[in-house]
Structure formats: structure tokens, C-alpha cells
């Protein structure tokens, strides 16, 4: 049978065996069946690790070894209860159960390391918040009551080992889930199996009865974990367990915000529940957890604020930049032109502006295609940007038209700069330019109109040249409609120039 269905057959077959287990009466056959279910999980997990030839093999091998420790421990309990008829605590079985924790945690941390993107401070803080918040109930319900409860140090350490191991397992699972790796089916099944193990351990500890191993309520979560883990090992996505996500997840989704809020409220909720039902308040654990959560939440808010500021800066940059050429767009040009007007008026310096238009761009587009036309625009912008100085500004005005703003330059200096741009224009193309010098009275729109009219005159005179705009006093009463009002399509024919330009 194909590997794509083996996991499903294993899971369905395991569910049938699980139903048989529930129906069996207490005794050795029932407990042997329990161990066999665990052994099947170990077998398919180690088989999956052996057949993999990538970095995912080692985590699967560690998970299989950890499960093997649990299965050997289960087998020892069968021997203790049904053959030796003893109930030792602690025993070698407990040692194997506890050994399972660091081995499985090591495998989970390997997965978490691959699922963590560089600089994922949000994920680390979210994991810390979840770990602190979820560890508090473990401490109050499972760990604190056992401290000092036993006379023997070995018994005390063994009894505390289970809830402490669960805290480690929970911490590794939380860090894994808050990472940015791909959520493959195998990944989700492993997470589900770990939740079953944690639930089973909580039930088992709360029963406070070693005989609980044979109780369905205590063992069903462990059996479910075995079957789900085995199905994950057989799933085709087992090889992709370390695959990173194609895109980073949003830094704070609504679901994650709800989860973090709920976990943060566990600290005051624990204290409220104790006071409500008459239990002795766990003042210090709640206080310590609350302080840690407060510090972590504030740190999380600080990082989120910095992220929002960075996104706002990037959005502002995008809003001011032409996406094709990377040059300032018309909005940025308008703002810069207003600033340069003020500076020129204050300092009495010249301010030149040129409207630059690539010649026969529509023909180039029709001949070589729009992609080649885009490459020409981007190439021209890059080549020209290397020639102009930091004081000048080259902006894309629309279509194949550019505006070159030249503070501090007169007409002759501006013409020399345009000549330098002409030399580096890529792909043997030429451009026409209309050049205007601010007279100290006209508005930015009027200056652009004069440059635009001079540009059209350059086109009419044969292209591949720069034409100076007539002074404002010599202007005719009619002007070409400015681009800021009606932007003609690329390559469209402009109306005739006014006489005298």
C-alpha cells in the first residue's frame, strides 16, 4: 500500500485496537495490549527516521527513542503488577518514564530551532509569556502540594519529576508552536500527541494512585498519543517536518492575541479561584508570575511598537517612491519643489527644472514589448541617478517622463548636466528635455508648465535635444494642459505648442 495511505490505515487500525482495549477486563492481556500499541508507535517512528535522508531523521530518531523509554517502562509495570505482584515507587519504570522527557524535549527543541526565523523576538517573547502563564497552574495544582510531602528524598524527587517534566515538555511545545515553520500535517499530529501526553500526565498525577495505570481514564490519552504519533511518522509530510514557512506569519494575529490575553489572565484567575473556593491563596507564586508576565507583556508591546513604527516608515517610503524605477514619485517631487522654492527665495539662489522625455518610447514598447520598456525606464533612472549630485533630484513624473530638479544651477549649468545624462542613456536611446529657470514669482505649477511647453518644442524641433523655456513675460496666453491635471498616455501626441515658444 502506498505510503500516502499508510498513516491513515495505521490510525484507523489503532482506533479499532483502542476500542478492543477499552472492552477488555483488567488483567495482563489488557496491559500487554497497551504495551504493544506503544511498541507499534516506536517501530513506525524509528522506521520513519531510518528511511529519511535529510535533517529530519535525527528528530524522528530522538522521538522514537523517547517513546521506547516509555514502552519499556510500560512493560516493566506489566511485570511488576502481574508477575512480581509488587508496586514499587520509585522503580526502574519511573526512571525510564522520566528519561523520556529530556529526550523528547531535545527533539522538539531541534524542531523549534529550525522553525525559528532570525530575529524572531516576538515569537520568543510570546513563548515566554505562554510558558510562565501555563506553568503557574502546574505549580499550584501539581508541584507545590508535593513539596515536602514525602520523607524519602528519592521518592520526593521522583514524584516532582513528572510535573516538572511536563513543564519542560510544555515549554518546548509552546516554543515550537510559536515558531514560523510550516504547519504540515505531521507537525500538527505531533503537537496533538504531545497535548494528549500532557493531559494524561495531569490526570495520572491528580489520581494520586499508581494503580491508575490500568484505569481507562488515565491511560487513554497516552494510547491516543502513541497512535497519533505513529500516524505522524508514516505521513508523507514527515520528511518536511523541518520545512520553513513560505511566508512569515503576521506578527500578532487575532488568535494569538486572544491566546496571550487568556494566559496572562491565568495569574489573577488562579488567585480568584482559590479565594472563591476557600483554598489557601498561593500569594507568592501568583505574585512572581504576575511580575514576570507584566515585564514580558511590556517588552512585547515595546517590540510591537517598534515594528509598527518600522512599517509606518516603510509605507511612507513606498508612498513616496515610484515602484518601477525606485525614483521619487510626483508626490515627493511636489513636496521637494515647495521646499526648494522657499530655499531659493530665502537665499537668492537659482532654481532650474527640466522635464525629460524618452524619445519614441511608444515605438520602443511596440517593437520590444512592455517588459523591455520597463527595463529601459528602470535602466535610464539608474544611469541618470549616478550622474546627478545629491543636491539634484530626479523624479518620475509619469509614463516615460521625468523631472530633474536642480537647486543652485543656472541654465547653462543645467544644460551641461542634461548633456551628461544624454551620454549615459541606455540602449542607444535619446531623450528630449524642456528646461525652465524659476523667475522668483511664478508658482511651481507654472514653472512645470513652462518646462513642459519647452519639452514639446524640443519634440517638434526633431527630438534628442534640450530647449530652454521662454521667460514668463514672453509666454503666450495659451498653454498645454499640465500633467498634473490631465496625464496623457505614454507616447500620446501632445497638442501644438503655443506660438513664440
Coordinates of N, CA and C in Angstrom, one line a residue, residues 289-385:
X289 N 4.7 35.2 39.3 CA 4.2 35.0 37.9 C 3.6 36.3 37.3
X290 N 2.9 37.1 38.1 CA 2.3 38.3 37.6 C 3.4 39.3 37.3
X291 N 4.5 39.4 38.1 CA 5.5 40.3 37.8 C 6.2 39.9 36.5
X292 N 6.5 38.6 36.3 CA 7.2 38.2 35.1 C 6.3 38.4 33.9
X293 N 5.0 38.2 34.0 CA 4.1 38.4 32.9 C 4.0 39.9 32.6
X294 N 4.0 40.7 33.6 CA 3.9 42.1 33.3 C 5.1 42.6 32.6
X295 N 6.3 42.2 33.0 CA 7.6 42.6 32.3 C 7.6 42.1 30.9
X296 N 7.2 40.8 30.7 CA 7.2 40.2 29.3 C 6.2 40.9 28.4
X297 N 5.0 41.3 28.9 CA 4.0 41.9 28.1 C 4.4 43.3 27.7
X298 N 5.1 44.0 28.7 CA 5.6 45.4 28.3 C 6.7 45.3 27.3
X299 N 7.6 44.3 27.4 CA 8.6 44.1 26.4 C 8.0 43.7 25.0
X300 N 6.9 42.9 25.1 CA 6.2 42.6 23.8 C 5.6 43.8 23.2
X301 N 5.0 44.7 24.0 CA 4.4 45.9 23.5 C 5.5 46.8 22.9
X302 N 6.6 46.9 23.5 CA 7.7 47.7 23.0 C 8.2 47.2 21.6
X303 N 8.3 45.9 21.5 CA 8.7 45.4 20.2 C 7.7 45.6 19.2
X304 N 6.4 45.5 19.5 CA 5.3 45.7 18.6 C 5.3 47.2 18.2
X305 N 5.5 48.1 19.1 CA 5.5 49.5 18.8 C 6.7 49.8 17.8
X306 N 7.8 49.2 18.0 CA 9.0 49.4 17.1 C 8.6 48.8 15.7
X307 N 7.9 47.7 15.7 CA 7.6 47.1 14.4 C 6.6 48.0 13.7
X308 N 5.6 48.5 14.4 CA 4.6 49.4 13.8 C 5.3 50.7 13.2
X309 N 6.3 51.2 14.0 CA 7.0 52.4 13.5 C 7.8 52.1 12.3
X310 N 8.4 50.9 12.2 CA 9.2 50.5 11.1 C 8.2 50.3 9.9
X311 N 7.1 49.7 10.1 CA 6.1 49.5 9.0 C 5.6 50.9 8.5
X312 N 5.4 51.8 9.4 CA 4.9 53.1 9.0 C 6.0 53.8 8.2
X313 N 7.3 53.7 8.6 CA 8.3 54.3 7.8 C 8.4 53.6 6.4
X314 N 8.3 52.3 6.3 CA 8.3 51.7 5.0 C 7.1 52.1 4.2
X315 N 6.0 52.2 4.8 CA 4.8 52.6 4.0 C 5.0 54.0 3.5
X316 N 5.6 54.9 4.3 CA 5.8 56.3 3.8 C 6.8 56.3 2.7
X317 N 7.8 55.4 2.8 CA 8.8 55.3 1.7 C 8.1 54.8 0.4
X318 N 7.3 53.8 0.6 CA 6.6 53.2 -0.6 C 5.7 54.3 -1.2
X319 N 5.0 55.1 -0.4 CA 4.1 56.1 -0.9 C 4.9 57.2 -1.6
X320 N 6.1 57.4 -1.3 CA 6.9 58.5 -1.9 C 7.8 58.0 -3.1
X321 N 7.8 56.7 -3.4 CA 8.7 56.1 -4.3 C 8.0 55.5 -5.5
X322 N 8.5 55.7 -6.7 CA 8.0 55.0 -7.9 C 8.5 53.6 -7.9
X323 N 7.5 52.6 -7.9 CA 7.9 51.2 -7.8 C 8.7 50.7 -8.9
X324 N 8.6 51.2 -10.1 CA 9.3 50.6 -11.2 C 10.8 51.1 -11.2
X325 N 11.0 52.4 -11.1 CA 12.3 52.9 -11.2 C 13.0 53.1 -9.9
X326 N 12.3 53.1 -8.8 CA 12.9 53.4 -7.5 C 13.2 54.9 -7.2
X327 N 12.7 55.7 -8.2 CA 12.9 57.2 -8.0 C 11.8 57.8 -7.2
X328 N 12.0 59.0 -6.7 CA 10.9 59.7 -6.0 C 9.7 59.9 -7.0
X329 N 8.5 59.8 -6.5 CA 7.4 59.9 -7.4 C 6.9 61.4 -7.4
X330 N 5.7 61.6 -8.0 CA 5.3 63.0 -8.2 C 5.0 63.7 -6.8
X331 N 4.4 62.9 -5.9 CA 4.1 63.4 -4.6 C 5.4 63.9 -3.9
X332 N 6.4 63.1 -4.0 CA 7.7 63.6 -3.4 C 8.3 64.8 -4.1
X333 N 8.1 64.8 -5.4 CA 8.6 65.9 -6.2 C 7.9 67.2 -5.8
X334 N 6.6 67.1 -5.7 CA 5.8 68.3 -5.3 C 6.3 68.9 -3.9
X335 N 6.5 68.0 -3.0 CA 7.0 68.4 -1.7 C 8.3 69.0 -1.7
X336 N 9.2 68.4 -2.5 CA 10.6 68.9 -2.6 C 10.7 70.2 -3.3
X337 N 9.8 70.3 -4.4 CA 9.8 71.6 -5.1 C 9.3 72.8 -4.3
X338 N 8.4 72.5 -3.4 CA 7.9 73.5 -2.5 C 9.0 74.0 -1.5
X339 N 9.8 73.0 -1.0 CA 10.9 73.3 -0.1 C 12.0 74.1 -0.8
X340 N 12.3 73.7 -2.1 CA 13.4 74.3 -2.8 C 12.9 75.8 -3.2
X341 N 11.6 76.0 -3.4 CA 11.1 77.3 -3.7 C 11.4 78.2 -2.5
X342 N 11.1 77.7 -1.3 CA 11.4 78.5 -0.1 C 12.9 78.8 0.1
X343 N 13.7 77.8 -0.2 CA 15.2 78.0 0.0 C 15.7 79.0 -1.0
X344 N 15.2 78.9 -2.3 CA 15.7 79.8 -3.3 C 15.3 81.2 -3.1
X345 N 14.0 81.4 -2.6 CA 13.6 82.7 -2.3 C 14.3 83.3 -1.1
X346 N 14.7 82.5 -0.1 CA 15.4 83.0 1.1 C 16.8 83.3 0.8
X347 N 17.5 82.4 0.0 CA 18.9 82.6 -0.2 C 19.2 83.3 -1.5
X348 N 18.3 83.5 -2.3 CA 18.5 84.2 -3.6 C 19.3 83.4 -4.6
X349 N 19.2 82.1 -4.5 CA 19.9 81.2 -5.4 C 19.0 80.8 -6.6
X350 N 19.6 80.4 -7.7 CA 18.8 80.0 -8.9 C 18.2 78.6 -8.6
X351 N 17.1 78.3 -9.4 CA 16.4 77.0 -9.3 C 16.0 76.7 -10.7
X352 N 16.6 75.6 -11.2 CA 16.3 75.2 -12.6 C 15.5 73.9 -12.5
X353 N 14.7 73.7 -13.5 CA 13.9 72.4 -13.6 C 13.8 72.0 -15.0
X354 N 14.0 70.7 -15.3 CA 13.9 70.1 -16.6 C 12.9 69.0 -16.7
X355 N 12.1 69.1 -17.7 CA 11.2 68.0 -18.0 C 11.8 67.1 -19.1
X356 N 12.1 65.8 -18.7 CA 12.8 64.9 -19.6 C 11.9 63.8 -20.1
X357 N 11.9 63.6 -21.4 CA 11.0 62.6 -22.0 C 11.8 61.7 -23.0
X358 N 11.8 60.4 -22.8 CA 12.5 59.5 -23.7 C 11.8 59.5 -25.1
X359 N 12.6 59.6 -26.1 CA 12.1 59.8 -27.4 C 11.6 58.4 -28.0
X360 N 10.4 58.5 -28.7 CA 9.8 57.4 -29.4 C 9.7 56.2 -28.4
X361 N 9.3 56.5 -27.2 CA 9.1 55.4 -26.3 C 8.0 54.4 -26.6
X362 N 6.9 55.0 -27.2 CA 5.8 54.1 -27.6 C 6.2 53.1 -28.7
X363 N 7.0 53.6 -29.6 CA 7.5 52.7 -30.7 C 8.5 51.7 -30.1
X364 N 9.3 52.1 -29.1 CA 10.2 51.1 -28.5 C 9.3 50.0 -27.8
X365 N 8.3 50.4 -27.1 CA 7.4 49.5 -26.4 C 6.7 48.5 -27.4
X366 N 6.2 49.1 -28.5 CA 5.5 48.3 -29.5 C 6.5 47.3 -30.2
X367 N 7.8 47.7 -30.3 CA 8.8 46.9 -31.0 C 9.3 45.8 -30.1
X368 N 9.7 46.2 -28.9 CA 10.4 45.2 -28.0 C 9.5 44.7 -26.9
X369 N 8.3 45.2 -26.7 CA 7.4 44.7 -25.6 C 7.5 45.6 -24.4
X370 N 6.4 45.5 -23.6 CA 6.3 46.3 -22.4 C 7.4 46.0 -21.4
X371 N 7.8 44.7 -21.3 CA 8.8 44.4 -20.3 C 10.1 45.1 -20.6
X372 N 10.4 45.1 -21.9 CA 11.7 45.8 -22.3 C 11.5 47.3 -22.1
X373 N 10.3 47.8 -22.3 CA 10.1 49.2 -22.0 C 10.3 49.5 -20.5
X374 N 9.8 48.7 -19.7 CA 10.0 48.9 -18.2 C 11.5 48.8 -17.9
X375 N 12.2 47.9 -18.5 CA 13.7 47.8 -18.3 C 14.4 49.0 -18.7
X376 N 13.9 49.6 -19.8 CA 14.5 50.9 -20.3 C 14.3 52.0 -19.3
X377 N 13.1 52.1 -18.8 CA 12.8 53.2 -17.8 C 13.6 53.0 -16.6
X378 N 13.7 51.7 -16.1 CA 14.5 51.5 -14.9 C 16.0 51.7 -15.1
X379 N 16.5 51.3 -16.3 CA 17.9 51.4 -16.6 C 18.3 52.9 -16.7
X380 N 17.4 53.7 -17.4 CA 17.7 55.1 -17.5 C 17.7 55.8 -16.2
X381 N 16.7 55.4 -15.3 CA 16.7 56.1 -14.0 C 18.0 55.8 -13.2
X382 N 18.4 54.5 -13.3 CA 19.7 54.1 -12.6 C 20.9 54.9 -13.1
X383 N 21.0 54.9 -14.5 CA 22.2 55.5 -15.1 C 22.2 57.0 -14.8
X384 N 21.0 57.7 -14.9 CA 21.0 59.1 -14.6 C 21.2 59.4 -13.2
X385 N 20.8 58.6 -12.3 CA 21.0 58.8 -10.8 C 22.4 58.8 -10.5

